[in-house]
Amino acid sequence: MLPEAMIAVGVALRDGALRRDGLRLLGWLEDEQTVDGHLSPVPAGGRGPHDPRPGFDQQPIEVAALAEAARTALDATRDERWAALLQRCAAWFTGENDRGLVMADEATGGGFDGLEDGSVNQNQGAESTLAWLATRELALVADRAVRA
């Protein structure tokens, strides 16, 4: 949320340095959470410098927060890098993640609560469902905006 806030406030106040710092921080987060071309979010318990990667229990809310920041960056810059990050966030839910497991149930419309090491937490809580639906919608809108 911090890089998104920095970008948004930088744009609103016409503070180029703050906007630039927010974009740089978001880029660092993207680099830290991308492995072999797919999103690999920091697990719920965090990750230390010597912790193995990937880490688990990965949470949908983390993916949604990254997607929101990417959308803000895309709006601020029109840089397709952020559209690609949005697509990686959406793809995390459809199985392009560290275990190749789908994180949403199209039949119920629910998002699963966490990606574990070799399985999915089958609970479909409101937070995870909203994270999936919001990320999917952000990616669809961004895709249309980039094509226009």
PDB file of C-alpha atoms in Angstrom:
ATOM      1  CA  MET A   1       0.000   0.000   0.000  1.00  0.00           C
ATOM      2  CA  LEU A   2       2.896   2.365   0.648  1.00  0.00           C
ATOM      3  CA  PRO A   3       4.125   2.555  -2.971  1.00  0.00           C
ATOM      4  CA  GLU A   4       0.553   3.019  -4.202  1.00  0.00           C
ATOM      5  CA  ALA A   5       0.016   5.880  -1.754  1.00  0.00           C
ATOM      6  CA  MET A   6       3.321   7.488  -2.743  1.00  0.00           C
ATOM      7  CA  ILE A   7       2.394   7.319  -6.431  1.00  0.00           C
ATOM      8  CA  ALA A   8      -1.134   8.650  -5.910  1.00  0.00           C
ATOM      9  CA  VAL A   9      -0.066  11.492  -3.616  1.00  0.00           C
ATOM     10  CA  GLY A  10       2.846  12.316  -5.901  1.00  0.00           C
ATOM     11  CA  VAL A  11       0.435  12.653  -8.818  1.00  0.00           C
ATOM     12  CA  ALA A  12      -2.129  14.642  -6.821  1.00  0.00           C
ATOM     13  CA  LEU A  13       0.459  17.087  -5.449  1.00  0.00           C
ATOM     14  CA  ARG A  14       2.491  17.180  -8.664  1.00  0.00           C
ATOM     15  CA  ASP A  15       5.466  15.959  -6.654  1.00  0.00           C
ATOM     16  CA  GLY A  16       7.599  14.177  -9.228  1.00  0.00           C
ATOM     17  CA  ALA A  17      10.131  12.915  -6.687  1.00  0.00           C
ATOM     18  CA  LEU A  18       7.467  11.287  -4.506  1.00  0.00           C
ATOM     19  CA  ARG A  19       5.810   9.721  -7.563  1.00  0.00           C
ATOM     20  CA  ARG A  20       9.180   8.466  -8.814  1.00  0.00           C
ATOM     21  CA  ASP A  21      10.079   7.019  -5.396  1.00  0.00           C
ATOM     22  CA  GLY A  22       6.719   5.219  -5.246  1.00  0.00           C
ATOM     23  CA  LEU A  23       7.284   3.741  -8.695  1.00  0.00           C
ATOM     24  CA  ARG A  24      10.796   2.666  -7.742  1.00  0.00           C
ATOM     25  CA  LEU A  25       9.498   0.988  -4.555  1.00  0.00           C
ATOM     26  CA  LEU A  26       6.745  -0.764  -6.496  1.00  0.00           C
ATOM     27  CA  GLY A  27       9.336  -1.971  -9.005  1.00  0.00           C
ATOM     28  CA  TRP A  28      11.414  -3.388  -6.160  1.00  0.00           C
ATOM     29  CA  LEU A  29       8.348  -5.211  -4.792  1.00  0.00           C
ATOM     30  CA  GLU A  30       7.621  -6.577  -8.247  1.00  0.00           C
ATOM     31  CA  ASP A  31      11.188  -7.866  -8.569  1.00  0.00           C
ATOM     32  CA  GLU A  32      11.121  -9.407  -5.084  1.00  0.00           C
ATOM     33  CA  GLN A  33       7.837 -11.183  -5.754  1.00  0.00           C
ATOM     34  CA  THR A  34       8.405 -12.439  -9.307  1.00  0.00           C
ATOM     35  CA  VAL A  35      10.057 -15.820  -9.806  1.00  0.00           C
ATOM     36  CA  ASP A  36      10.477 -17.454 -13.227  1.00  0.00           C
ATOM     37  CA  GLY A  37       7.955 -15.046 -14.751  1.00  0.00           C
ATOM     38  CA  HIS A  38       5.142 -15.673 -12.269  1.00  0.00           C
ATOM     39  CA  LEU A  39       4.059 -13.950  -9.100  1.00  0.00           C
ATOM     40  CA  SER A  40       5.432 -15.434  -5.865  1.00  0.00           C
ATOM     41  CA  PRO A  41       4.061 -13.270  -3.045  1.00  0.00           C
ATOM     42  CA  VAL A  42       5.681 -12.993   0.348  1.00  0.00           C
ATOM     43  CA  PRO A  43       3.945 -15.490   2.660  1.00  0.00           C
ATOM     44  CA  ALA A  44       1.686 -14.526   5.557  1.00  0.00           C
ATOM     45  CA  GLY A  45       4.518 -14.868   8.085  1.00  0.00           C
ATOM     46  CA  GLY A  46       6.872 -12.681   6.074  1.00  0.00           C
ATOM     47  CA  ARG A  47      10.235 -13.646   4.638  1.00  0.00           C
ATOM     48  CA  GLY A  48      13.714 -13.101   5.982  1.00  0.00           C
ATOM     49  CA  PRO A  49      16.855 -12.662   3.885  1.00  0.00           C
ATOM     50  CA  HIS A  50      17.865 -16.331   4.191  1.00  0.00           C
ATOM     51  CA  ASP A  51      14.411 -17.934   4.092  1.00  0.00           C
ATOM     52  CA  PRO A  52      13.834 -20.424   1.272  1.00  0.00           C
ATOM     53  CA  ARG A  53      11.755 -19.377  -1.705  1.00  0.00           C
ATOM     54  CA  PRO A  54       9.000 -19.804  -2.398  1.00  0.00           C
ATOM     55  CA  GLY A  55       7.431 -19.261   0.966  1.00  0.00           C
ATOM     56  CA  PHE A  56       3.980 -20.361   2.025  1.00  0.00           C
ATOM     57  CA  ASP A  57       1.113 -19.584   3.145  1.00  0.00           C
ATOM     58  CA  GLN A  58       0.610 -17.078   0.287  1.00  0.00           C
ATOM     59  CA  GLN A  59      -2.453 -14.870   0.702  1.00  0.00           C
ATOM     60  CA  PRO A  60      -4.796 -13.520  -1.992  1.00  0.00           C
ATOM     61  CA  ILE A  61      -5.021 -10.161  -0.227  1.00  0.00           C
ATOM     62  CA  GLU A  62      -1.310  -9.612  -0.903  1.00  0.00           C
ATOM     63  CA  VAL A  63      -1.865 -10.244  -4.595  1.00  0.00           C
ATOM     64  CA  ALA A  64      -4.826  -7.853  -4.663  1.00  0.00           C
ATOM     65  CA  ALA A  65      -2.814  -5.106  -2.933  1.00  0.00           C
ATOM     66  CA  LEU A  66      -0.050  -5.489  -5.518  1.00  0.00           C
ATOM     67  CA  ALA A  67      -2.648  -5.358  -8.311  1.00  0.00           C
ATOM     68  CA  GLU A  68      -4.143  -2.140  -6.889  1.00  0.00           C
ATOM     69  CA  ALA A  69      -0.694  -0.541  -6.769  1.00  0.00           C
ATOM     70  CA  ALA A  70       0.052  -1.691 -10.327  1.00  0.00           C
ATOM     71  CA  ARG A  71      -3.194  -0.125 -11.531  1.00  0.00           C
ATOM     72  CA  THR A  72      -2.333   3.163  -9.831  1.00  0.00           C
ATOM     73  CA  ALA A  73       1.126   3.056 -11.441  1.00  0.00           C
ATOM     74  CA  LEU A  74      -0.400   2.294 -14.840  1.00  0.00           C
ATOM     75  CA  ASP A  75      -2.782   5.241 -14.530  1.00  0.00           C
ATOM     76  CA  ALA A  76       0.111   7.507 -13.518  1.00  0.00           C
ATOM     77  CA  THR A  77       2.546   6.441 -16.227  1.00  0.00           C
ATOM     78  CA  ARG A  78       0.800   4.484 -19.004  1.00  0.00           C
ATOM     79  CA  ASP A  79       3.854   2.199 -18.797  1.00  0.00           C
ATOM     80  CA  GLU A  80       2.919  -1.295 -19.993  1.00  0.00           C
ATOM     81  CA  ARG A  81       5.205  -2.761 -17.308  1.00  0.00           C
ATOM     82  CA  TRP A  82       2.398  -2.159 -14.813  1.00  0.00           C
ATOM     83  CA  ALA A  83      -0.211  -3.706 -17.097  1.00  0.00           C
ATOM     84  CA  ALA A  84       1.995  -6.806 -17.280  1.00  0.00           C
ATOM     85  CA  LEU A  85       2.247  -6.887 -13.488  1.00  0.00           C
ATOM     86  CA  LEU A  86      -1.535  -6.662 -13.267  1.00  0.00           C
ATOM     87  CA  GLN A  87      -1.814  -9.628 -15.620  1.00  0.00           C
ATOM     88  CA  ARG A  88       0.644 -11.631 -13.472  1.00  0.00           C
ATOM     89  CA  CYS A  89      -1.470 -10.842 -10.413  1.00  0.00           C
ATOM     90  CA  ALA A  90      -4.628 -12.085 -12.141  1.00  0.00           C
ATOM     91  CA  ALA A  91      -2.777 -15.135 -13.451  1.00  0.00           C
ATOM     92  CA  TRP A  92      -1.726 -16.066  -9.890  1.00  0.00           C
ATOM     93  CA  PHE A  93      -5.396 -16.850  -9.217  1.00  0.00           C
ATOM     94  CA  THR A  94      -5.729 -18.995 -12.351  1.00  0.00           C
ATOM     95  CA  GLY A  95      -2.760 -21.211 -11.567  1.00  0.00           C
ATOM     96  CA  GLU A  96       0.332 -19.295 -12.652  1.00  0.00           C
ATOM     97  CA  ASN A  97       1.810 -19.472  -9.169  1.00  0.00           C
ATOM     98  CA  ASP A  98       4.456 -21.415  -7.261  1.00  0.00           C
ATOM     99  CA  ARG A  99       2.436 -24.646  -7.212  1.00  0.00           C
ATOM    100  CA  GLY A 100       0.398 -24.361 -10.409  1.00  0.00           C
ATOM    101  CA  LEU A 101      -2.845 -24.497  -8.449  1.00  0.00           C
ATOM    102  CA  VAL A 102      -6.013 -22.556  -9.221  1.00  0.00           C
ATOM    103  CA  MET A 103      -6.883 -20.127  -6.420  1.00  0.00           C
ATOM    104  CA  ALA A 104     -10.512 -19.434  -7.337  1.00  0.00           C
ATOM    105  CA  ASP A 105     -13.619 -21.478  -8.002  1.00  0.00           C
ATOM    106  CA  GLU A 106     -15.383 -20.260 -11.145  1.00  0.00           C
ATOM    107  CA  ALA A 107     -18.494 -22.304 -10.245  1.00  0.00           C
ATOM    108  CA  THR A 108     -19.035 -20.605  -6.880  1.00  0.00           C
ATOM    109  CA  GLY A 109     -17.329 -17.304  -7.649  1.00  0.00           C
ATOM    110  CA  GLY A 110     -15.235 -17.721  -4.516  1.00  0.00           C
ATOM    111  CA  GLY A 111     -11.541 -17.143  -4.022  1.00  0.00           C
ATOM    112  CA  PHE A 112      -9.579 -19.650  -1.950  1.00  0.00           C
ATOM    113  CA  ASP A 113      -7.983 -18.454   1.269  1.00  0.00           C
ATOM    114  CA  GLY A 114      -4.349 -19.358   0.706  1.00  0.00           C
ATOM    115  CA  LEU A 115      -1.749 -21.115  -1.396  1.00  0.00           C
ATOM    116  CA  GLU A 116       0.007 -23.644   0.771  1.00  0.00           C
ATOM    117  CA  ASP A 117       3.008 -25.819   0.004  1.00  0.00           C
ATOM    118  CA  GLY A 118       1.333 -28.363  -2.271  1.00  0.00           C
ATOM    119  CA  SER A 119      -2.319 -27.526  -1.657  1.00  0.00           C
ATOM    120  CA  VAL A 120      -4.925 -24.811  -1.558  1.00  0.00           C
ATOM    121  CA  ASN A 121      -6.792 -23.717   1.544  1.00  0.00           C
ATOM    122  CA  GLN A 122     -10.289 -24.575   0.283  1.00  0.00           C
ATOM    123  CA  ASN A 123     -12.063 -22.045   2.503  1.00  0.00           C
ATOM    124  CA  GLN A 124     -13.651 -19.323   0.373  1.00  0.00           C
ATOM    125  CA  GLY A 125     -13.756 -16.346   2.719  1.00  0.00           C
ATOM    126  CA  ALA A 126     -15.033 -12.910   1.824  1.00  0.00           C
ATOM    127  CA  GLU A 127     -11.577 -11.315   1.896  1.00  0.00           C
ATOM    128  CA  SER A 128     -10.107 -13.852  -0.525  1.00  0.00           C
ATOM    129  CA  THR A 129     -13.147 -13.742  -2.786  1.00  0.00           C
ATOM    130  CA  LEU A 130     -13.048  -9.961  -2.970  1.00  0.00           C
ATOM    131  CA  ALA A 131      -9.291 -10.077  -3.592  1.00  0.00           C
ATOM    132  CA  TRP A 132      -9.813 -12.396  -6.565  1.00  0.00           C
ATOM    133  CA  LEU A 133     -12.756 -10.470  -8.029  1.00  0.00           C
ATOM    134  CA  ALA A 134     -11.048  -7.086  -7.614  1.00  0.00           C
ATOM    135  CA  THR A 135      -7.796  -8.322  -9.155  1.00  0.00           C
ATOM    136  CA  ARG A 136      -9.630  -9.889 -12.084  1.00  0.00           C
ATOM    137  CA  GLU A 137     -11.599  -6.706 -12.717  1.00  0.00           C
ATOM    138  CA  LEU A 138      -8.506  -4.481 -12.460  1.00  0.00           C
ATOM    139  CA  ALA A 139      -6.696  -6.679 -14.987  1.00  0.00           C
ATOM    140  CA  LEU A 140      -9.642  -6.622 -17.405  1.00  0.00           C
ATOM    141  CA  VAL A 141     -10.001  -2.849 -17.246  1.00  0.00           C
ATOM    142  CA  ALA A 142      -6.246  -2.345 -17.622  1.00  0.00           C
ATOM    143  CA  ASP A 143      -6.149  -4.680 -20.602  1.00  0.00           C
ATOM    144  CA  ARG A 144      -8.894  -2.685 -22.331  1.00  0.00           C
ATOM    145  CA  ALA A 145      -7.148   0.623 -21.510  1.00  0.00           C
ATOM    146  CA  VAL A 146      -3.820  -0.563 -22.924  1.00  0.00           C
ATOM    147  CA  ARG A 147      -5.480  -1.741 -26.151  1.00  0.00           C
ATOM    148  CA  ALA A 148      -7.363   1.544 -26.629  1.00  0.00           C
TER     149      ALA A 148
END
